[in-house]
Amino acid sequence: MADTKEKAKAKSAKAKVQAEPKFSKETYMWWFEKMKLMRRFEEKSGQLYGQQKIKGFCHLYIGQEACAAGAASALRKDDKWITAYRDHAHPLALGTSPNAIMAEMFAKITGCSKGKGGSMHIFDKEVNFMGGHGIVGAQVPLGAGIAFAEKYNNTGNVCITYMGDGAVRQGAFHEALNMAMTWKLPVIFVIENNGYAMGTSVQRTSNVTELYTLGESYDMPSEPVDAMSVEAVHEAVARAAERARAGEGPTLLEFRTYRYKGHSMSDPAKYRTKEELEDYKGRDSIESVKATILKNGWATEEELEAIDDKVKQQVAESVKFAEESPYPEPEELYTDIYIEPNYPFIMD
């Protein structure tokens, strides 16, 4: 135990500290707790997948927490979110109950998609999370469509649309960018670039490796973001949202991040070196926020450990909730398909 604590202190010592913090104590404390919840939830999900309690596909977010937390603190409650199938952390950042997400991963009726979506299709209308989507790049034009509806209805809301670096090879990405810029839609396109897509480096799949420059083809404001820094994510998203709300249209942000695990639970990630992985772990966004909190005297080590214990308990409770929840009844096969409640299914 003592050895583990010493390693944690050494990691904190390497983390980037904000000499002059750009945000309030409350914001840093919120970031710390939210990112800790994401990290602990994903770590437990990986364990449960290994125990075959979570089945199907499972894509973890470990290392990328700042991409969701920084955006959540920069946007408004009524803004819309959509992403691909790496979709557990975003709703956690928005306030979805860990119980509902874990139950969904267990395919239970108490899950946020009633057990019908699993790990790759988390939805929560209550927090405006428009879902995880399993088809690579399919959520990009959907995000543009959601933004179109917000503009049409004059709500003043934006839609933040996440994708992985591999999705930018899809034609739908370019079509969506062209339409969004032509119609000046209030959408923020985010490429979560961990450098490897499904396991092949960007350098081996594209002549264009500065992915944010793809937006420049459509005269779209575009920029790279150090997404290992939650502060940088917040600032970039806030700028993009301000432009969108002013009627100036979309922005493309390339979040340069790093995932500590492979593409999915079945990926051993042998395509990168241990040295590279450890180097990025030394820049861990949670440790950076922790170091900033400690340096400014906003909390003690013991108080931060208590927050970590709290989120571990939340995750443990979510597992208990999922295990004790029932599976959907067979009749659920016929619900949530058509908007008409009495659609004439052929039942025999």
Short mmCIF file of C-alpha atoms in Angstrom, two decimals:
data_model
loop_
_atom_site.label_atom_id
_atom_site.label_comp_id
_atom_site.label_asym_id
_atom_site.label_seq_id
_atom_site.Cartn_x
_atom_site.Cartn_y
_atom_site.Cartn_z
CA MET A 1 0.00 0.00 0.00
CA ALA A 2 2.79 2.39 0.92
CA ASP A 3 4.55 1.59 -2.35
CA THR A 4 1.37 2.42 -4.29
CA LYS A 5 1.08 5.79 -2.54
CA GLU A 6 4.71 6.61 -3.30
CA LYS A 7 4.14 5.85 -6.99
CA ALA A 8 1.06 8.11 -6.97
CA LYS A 9 3.09 10.93 -5.40
CA ALA A 10 5.83 10.49 -8.00
CA LYS A 11 3.26 10.66 -10.79
CA SER A 12 1.78 13.84 -9.31
CA ALA A 13 5.23 15.36 -9.12
CA LYS A 14 5.67 14.86 -12.89
CA ALA A 15 2.22 16.25 -13.72
CA LYS A 16 1.86 19.65 -15.29
CA VAL A 17 0.89 22.27 -12.71
CA GLN A 18 -0.88 25.50 -13.60
CA ALA A 19 1.36 28.13 -11.98
CA GLU A 20 -1.42 30.68 -12.20
CA PRO A 21 -4.68 28.73 -12.32
CA LYS A 22 -7.03 29.97 -15.03
CA PHE A 23 -10.19 28.75 -13.34
CA SER A 24 -11.80 28.72 -9.92
CA LYS A 25 -11.26 26.23 -7.13
CA GLU A 26 -14.80 24.95 -7.73
CA THR A 27 -14.03 24.19 -11.38
CA TYR A 28 -10.83 22.30 -10.57
CA MET A 29 -12.55 20.31 -7.83
CA TRP A 30 -15.41 19.48 -10.23
CA TRP A 31 -12.93 18.35 -12.89
CA PHE A 32 -11.07 16.19 -10.40
CA GLU A 33 -14.17 14.38 -9.17
CA LYS A 34 -15.69 13.92 -12.64
CA MET A 35 -12.48 12.62 -14.20
CA LYS A 36 -11.87 10.31 -11.24
CA LEU A 37 -15.38 8.92 -11.70
CA MET A 38 -14.72 8.30 -15.40
CA ARG A 39 -11.38 6.62 -14.65
CA ARG A 40 -12.70 4.37 -11.86
CA PHE A 41 -15.81 3.48 -13.86
CA GLU A 42 -13.74 2.45 -16.87
CA GLU A 43 -11.24 0.51 -14.80
CA LYS A 44 -14.08 -1.47 -13.22
CA SER A 45 -15.70 -1.98 -16.65
CA GLY A 46 -12.47 -3.53 -17.88
CA GLN A 47 -12.40 -5.91 -14.92
CA LEU A 48 -16.03 -6.90 -15.41
CA TYR A 49 -15.46 -7.52 -19.11
CA GLY A 50 -12.63 -9.87 -18.18
CA GLN A 51 -15.06 -11.69 -15.89
CA GLN A 52 -17.54 -11.90 -18.82
CA LYS A 53 -20.16 -9.95 -16.91
CA ILE A 54 -20.04 -7.31 -19.63
CA LYS A 55 -20.27 -8.90 -23.08
CA GLY A 56 -20.05 -7.86 -26.69
CA PHE A 57 -17.69 -4.99 -27.49
CA CYS A 58 -16.28 -2.64 -24.88
CA HIS A 59 -14.20 0.47 -25.63
CA LEU A 60 -12.62 2.26 -22.67
CA TYR A 61 -11.81 5.97 -22.26
CA ILE A 62 -8.89 5.70 -19.84
CA GLY A 63 -6.47 8.57 -20.48
CA GLN A 64 -8.94 10.68 -22.46
CA GLU A 65 -11.01 12.01 -19.55
CA ALA A 66 -10.10 15.66 -20.15
CA CYS A 67 -11.78 15.52 -23.58
CA ALA A 68 -15.18 15.07 -21.94
CA ALA A 69 -14.68 16.98 -18.66
CA GLY A 70 -13.25 20.13 -20.24
CA ALA A 71 -16.07 20.33 -22.77
CA ALA A 72 -18.76 19.71 -20.16
CA SER A 73 -17.55 22.64 -18.06
CA ALA A 74 -17.48 24.91 -21.15
CA LEU A 75 -20.95 24.17 -22.49
CA ARG A 76 -24.51 24.82 -21.31
CA LYS A 77 -27.01 22.36 -19.87
CA ASP A 78 -29.24 22.45 -22.97
CA ASP A 79 -26.47 21.89 -25.51
CA LYS A 80 -26.52 18.54 -27.28
CA TRP A 81 -23.83 15.83 -27.33
CA ILE A 82 -23.23 12.91 -29.68
CA THR A 83 -20.31 10.52 -30.06
CA ALA A 84 -19.19 7.15 -31.39
CA TYR A 85 -19.13 3.86 -29.48
CA ARG A 86 -16.51 4.93 -26.89
CA ASP A 87 -19.35 6.49 -24.98
CA HIS A 88 -19.31 5.78 -21.23
CA ALA A 89 -17.42 8.89 -20.07
CA HIS A 90 -19.40 11.61 -21.87
CA PRO A 91 -22.73 10.92 -20.09
CA LEU A 92 -20.89 10.57 -16.78
CA ALA A 93 -19.51 14.08 -17.35
CA LEU A 94 -23.05 15.31 -18.03
CA GLY A 95 -24.53 13.75 -14.91
CA THR A 96 -26.02 10.43 -16.02
CA SER A 97 -26.20 7.98 -13.13
CA PRO A 98 -23.38 5.41 -13.11
CA ASN A 99 -26.10 2.90 -12.17
CA ALA A 100 -27.94 3.44 -15.45
CA ILE A 101 -24.77 3.14 -17.55
CA MET A 102 -23.49 0.03 -15.76
CA ALA A 103 -26.91 -1.63 -15.98
CA GLU A 104 -26.94 -0.93 -19.71
CA MET A 105 -23.55 -2.61 -20.06
CA PHE A 106 -25.00 -5.62 -18.23
CA ALA A 107 -27.95 -5.57 -20.72
CA LYS A 108 -30.46 -5.01 -17.91
CA ILE A 109 -33.88 -3.33 -18.22
CA THR A 110 -32.80 -0.61 -15.75
CA GLY A 111 -30.09 0.52 -18.16
CA CYS A 112 -30.34 3.92 -19.84
CA SER A 113 -31.20 2.19 -23.15
CA LYS A 114 -33.32 -0.47 -21.40
CA GLY A 115 -30.61 -3.08 -21.94
CA LYS A 116 -30.99 -2.94 -25.73
CA GLY A 117 -27.87 -0.96 -26.60
CA GLY A 118 -25.08 -2.22 -24.40
CA SER A 119 -21.68 -0.58 -24.12
CA MET A 120 -21.71 0.94 -27.61
CA HIS A 121 -25.15 2.60 -27.50
CA ILE A 122 -25.50 4.64 -24.34
CA PHE A 123 -28.25 7.29 -24.58
CA ASP A 124 -29.65 9.72 -22.03
CA LYS A 125 -32.22 12.24 -23.25
CA GLU A 126 -32.43 13.82 -19.78
CA VAL A 127 -28.88 15.20 -20.06
CA ASN A 128 -29.09 15.77 -23.86
CA PHE A 129 -26.69 12.93 -24.65
CA MET A 130 -27.80 11.80 -28.09
CA GLY A 131 -25.95 8.59 -27.94
CA GLY A 132 -23.04 6.46 -28.76
CA HIS A 133 -23.15 5.14 -32.34
CA GLY A 134 -21.62 1.92 -33.60
CA ILE A 135 -21.07 2.74 -37.27
CA VAL A 136 -17.77 4.57 -37.72
CA GLY A 137 -18.41 8.19 -38.63
CA ALA A 138 -22.21 7.79 -38.76
CA GLN A 139 -22.67 10.18 -35.84
CA VAL A 140 -20.92 13.05 -37.68
CA PRO A 141 -23.80 13.95 -40.05
CA LEU A 142 -26.25 13.18 -37.23
CA GLY A 143 -24.51 15.83 -35.14
CA ALA A 144 -24.83 18.28 -38.01
CA GLY A 145 -28.53 17.39 -38.26
CA ILE A 146 -29.07 18.01 -34.55
CA ALA A 147 -27.34 21.39 -34.95
CA PHE A 148 -29.62 22.14 -37.92
CA ALA A 149 -32.65 21.55 -35.69
CA GLU A 150 -31.23 23.84 -33.00
CA LYS A 151 -30.68 26.59 -35.57
CA TYR A 152 -34.09 26.07 -37.16
CA ASN A 153 -35.78 26.33 -33.75
CA ASN A 154 -33.62 29.30 -32.78
CA THR A 155 -32.68 27.76 -29.41
CA GLY A 156 -29.19 29.20 -29.14
CA ASN A 157 -27.88 25.72 -28.34
CA VAL A 158 -24.93 23.97 -29.98
CA CYS A 159 -24.23 20.32 -30.71
CA ILE A 160 -20.79 18.96 -29.89
CA THR A 161 -20.01 16.00 -32.13
CA TYR A 162 -17.16 13.64 -31.21
CA MET A 163 -15.37 11.16 -33.43
CA GLY A 164 -12.13 9.20 -33.45
CA ASP A 165 -9.17 9.91 -35.72
CA GLY A 166 -10.09 6.93 -37.90
CA ALA A 167 -13.53 8.38 -38.67
CA VAL A 168 -12.11 11.28 -40.68
CA ARG A 169 -11.43 8.83 -43.54
CA GLN A 170 -15.19 8.43 -44.01
CA GLY A 171 -16.95 10.32 -46.77
CA ALA A 172 -19.75 11.25 -44.36
CA PHE A 173 -17.26 13.34 -42.36
CA HIS A 174 -16.47 15.53 -45.38
CA GLU A 175 -20.10 15.78 -46.47
CA ALA A 176 -21.13 16.87 -42.97
CA LEU A 177 -18.38 19.50 -42.76
CA ASN A 178 -19.35 20.92 -46.14
CA MET A 179 -23.05 21.17 -45.25
CA ALA A 180 -22.39 22.54 -41.78
CA MET A 181 -20.17 25.29 -43.12
CA THR A 182 -22.52 26.12 -46.00
CA TRP A 183 -25.47 26.50 -43.62
CA LYS A 184 -23.40 27.92 -40.72
CA LEU A 185 -24.70 25.29 -38.32
CA PRO A 186 -23.98 25.59 -34.57
CA VAL A 187 -21.91 22.41 -34.36
CA ILE A 188 -18.52 21.75 -32.82
CA PHE A 189 -16.79 18.83 -34.53
CA VAL A 190 -14.23 17.13 -32.28
CA ILE A 191 -11.64 14.63 -33.47
CA GLU A 192 -10.37 12.65 -30.47
CA ASN A 193 -6.98 11.85 -31.97
CA ASN A 194 -5.07 9.28 -29.93
CA GLY A 195 -2.76 8.67 -32.89
CA TYR A 196 -3.72 5.08 -33.66
CA ALA A 197 -7.41 4.74 -34.61
CA MET A 198 -8.07 0.99 -34.37
CA GLY A 199 -4.37 0.21 -34.09
CA THR A 200 -2.70 1.79 -37.12
CA SER A 201 -0.89 5.09 -36.68
CA VAL A 202 -2.16 8.19 -38.45
CA GLN A 203 1.17 8.42 -40.30
CA ARG A 204 0.46 5.10 -42.02
CA THR A 205 -3.10 5.91 -43.07
CA SER A 206 -3.01 9.47 -44.34
CA ASN A 207 -0.80 11.97 -46.08
CA VAL A 208 -2.50 14.59 -43.88
CA THR A 209 -1.41 14.01 -40.29
CA GLU A 210 -2.39 17.43 -38.93
CA LEU A 211 -6.03 16.41 -38.84
CA TYR A 212 -7.44 19.81 -37.91
CA THR A 213 -6.32 21.12 -41.31
CA LEU A 214 -9.05 19.00 -42.94
CA GLY A 215 -11.53 21.63 -41.80
CA GLU A 216 -9.62 24.31 -43.65
CA SER A 217 -10.71 22.67 -46.93
CA TYR A 218 -14.16 24.07 -46.15
CA ASP A 219 -12.92 27.42 -44.75
CA MET A 220 -13.98 26.16 -41.34
CA PRO A 221 -12.21 27.60 -38.27
CA SER A 222 -10.03 24.72 -37.10
CA GLU A 223 -7.35 24.22 -34.47
CA PRO A 224 -5.34 21.59 -32.62
CA VAL A 225 -5.88 21.27 -28.86
CA ASP A 226 -3.64 19.72 -26.21
CA ALA A 227 -6.35 17.45 -24.85
CA MET A 228 -4.15 16.11 -22.06
CA SER A 229 -4.90 19.54 -20.55
CA VAL A 230 -8.47 19.97 -19.31
CA GLU A 231 -7.93 23.73 -19.25
CA ALA A 232 -7.00 23.80 -22.95
CA VAL A 233 -10.06 21.70 -23.82
CA HIS A 234 -12.38 24.02 -21.89
CA GLU A 235 -10.94 27.12 -23.55
CA ALA A 236 -11.12 25.72 -27.09
CA VAL A 237 -14.70 24.48 -26.69
CA ALA A 238 -15.78 27.77 -25.11
CA ARG A 239 -14.37 29.71 -28.09
CA ALA A 240 -16.10 27.40 -30.57
CA ALA A 241 -19.41 27.61 -28.71
CA GLU A 242 -19.26 31.40 -28.64
CA ARG A 243 -18.77 31.49 -32.41
CA ALA A 244 -21.62 29.04 -32.96
CA ARG A 245 -24.05 30.95 -30.75
CA ALA A 246 -23.16 34.15 -32.59
CA GLY A 247 -24.34 32.56 -35.84
CA GLU A 248 -20.83 32.16 -37.25
CA GLY A 249 -21.12 28.42 -37.82
CA PRO A 250 -19.09 25.32 -37.01
CA THR A 251 -15.58 24.71 -35.71
CA LEU A 252 -13.33 21.67 -36.07
CA LEU A 253 -11.16 20.85 -33.05
CA GLU A 254 -8.48 18.19 -33.08
CA PHE A 255 -8.16 16.95 -29.50
CA ARG A 256 -4.66 15.50 -29.28
CA THR A 257 -5.08 12.93 -26.58
CA TYR A 258 -3.78 9.50 -25.61
CA ARG A 259 -5.61 6.38 -24.58
CA TYR A 260 -3.81 4.09 -22.14
CA LYS A 261 -5.72 1.00 -23.26
CA GLY A 262 -6.08 -0.47 -26.74
CA HIS A 263 -8.88 0.29 -29.16
CA SER A 264 -11.17 -2.20 -27.44
CA MET A 265 -10.85 -4.84 -24.75
CA SER A 266 -9.70 -7.34 -27.39
CA ASP A 267 -6.77 -5.12 -28.46
CA PRO A 268 -3.41 -5.80 -26.72
CA ALA A 269 -2.00 -2.54 -28.22
CA LYS A 270 1.33 -4.08 -29.26
CA TYR A 271 1.75 -1.44 -31.97
CA ARG A 272 3.21 1.09 -29.52
CA THR A 273 6.10 1.02 -27.09
CA LYS A 274 5.89 0.86 -23.31
CA GLU A 275 8.11 3.94 -23.18
CA GLU A 276 5.62 5.95 -25.23
CA LEU A 277 2.76 4.84 -22.99
CA GLU A 278 4.62 5.75 -19.80
CA ASP A 279 5.57 9.13 -21.21
CA TYR A 280 1.90 10.00 -21.76
CA LYS A 281 0.93 8.65 -18.34
CA GLY A 282 3.39 11.19 -16.95
CA ARG A 283 1.18 13.90 -18.49
CA ASP A 284 -2.02 12.45 -17.06
CA SER A 285 -4.79 15.07 -16.96
CA ILE A 286 -6.16 13.90 -13.60
CA GLU A 287 -2.74 14.13 -12.00
CA SER A 288 -2.26 17.61 -13.46
CA VAL A 289 -5.53 18.82 -11.97
CA LYS A 290 -4.64 17.18 -8.67
CA ALA A 291 -1.23 18.88 -8.64
CA THR A 292 -2.82 22.27 -9.34
CA ILE A 293 -5.32 21.77 -6.50
CA LEU A 294 -2.57 20.81 -4.06
CA LYS A 295 -0.25 23.64 -5.09
CA ASN A 296 -2.97 26.21 -4.53
CA GLY A 297 -3.98 24.76 -1.18
CA TRP A 298 -7.56 24.09 -2.27
CA ALA A 299 -7.57 20.59 -0.79
CA THR A 300 -5.24 18.21 1.01
CA GLU A 301 -4.04 14.80 -0.16
CA GLU A 302 -6.41 13.24 2.35
CA GLU A 303 -9.39 15.22 1.05
CA LEU A 304 -8.62 14.19 -2.54
CA GLU A 305 -8.26 10.57 -1.45
CA ALA A 306 -11.69 10.87 0.17
CA ILE A 307 -13.13 12.02 -3.18
CA ASP A 308 -11.48 9.02 -4.86
CA ASP A 309 -12.99 6.72 -2.22
CA LYS A 310 -16.38 8.32 -2.82
CA VAL A 311 -16.31 7.65 -6.58
CA LYS A 312 -15.05 4.09 -6.00
CA GLN A 313 -18.11 3.56 -3.81
CA GLN A 314 -20.36 5.02 -6.53
CA VAL A 315 -18.90 2.57 -9.03
CA ALA A 316 -19.24 -0.35 -6.61
CA GLU A 317 -22.89 0.58 -6.06
CA SER A 318 -23.45 0.72 -9.82
CA VAL A 319 -22.14 -2.83 -10.17
CA LYS A 320 -24.44 -4.04 -7.38
CA PHE A 321 -27.37 -2.25 -9.00
CA ALA A 322 -26.60 -3.82 -12.38
CA GLU A 323 -26.16 -7.31 -10.98
CA GLU A 324 -29.44 -7.15 -9.05
CA SER A 325 -31.48 -5.66 -11.91
CA PRO A 326 -33.62 -7.93 -14.13
CA TYR A 327 -33.13 -8.57 -17.82
CA PRO A 328 -35.76 -7.21 -20.24
CA GLU A 329 -38.83 -9.34 -20.82
CA PRO A 330 -39.18 -10.84 -24.36
CA GLU A 331 -41.99 -8.36 -25.08
CA GLU A 332 -39.41 -5.57 -25.04
CA LEU A 333 -38.36 -6.74 -28.52
CA TYR A 334 -41.41 -4.93 -29.85
CA THR A 335 -41.02 -1.60 -28.05
CA ASP A 336 -39.00 1.50 -28.92
CA ILE A 337 -38.88 0.64 -32.63
CA TYR A 338 -41.61 2.81 -34.15
CA ILE A 339 -43.05 6.00 -32.68
CA GLU A 340 -46.57 4.62 -33.09
CA PRO A 341 -47.30 2.72 -29.84
CA ASN A 342 -49.66 0.25 -31.52
CA TYR A 343 -47.68 -0.50 -34.66
CA PRO A 344 -49.12 -3.74 -36.17
CA PHE A 345 -46.31 -6.21 -35.62
CA ILE A 346 -46.77 -9.74 -36.94
CA MET A 347 -46.48 -11.68 -33.70
CA ASP A 348 -47.13 -15.27 -34.86
#
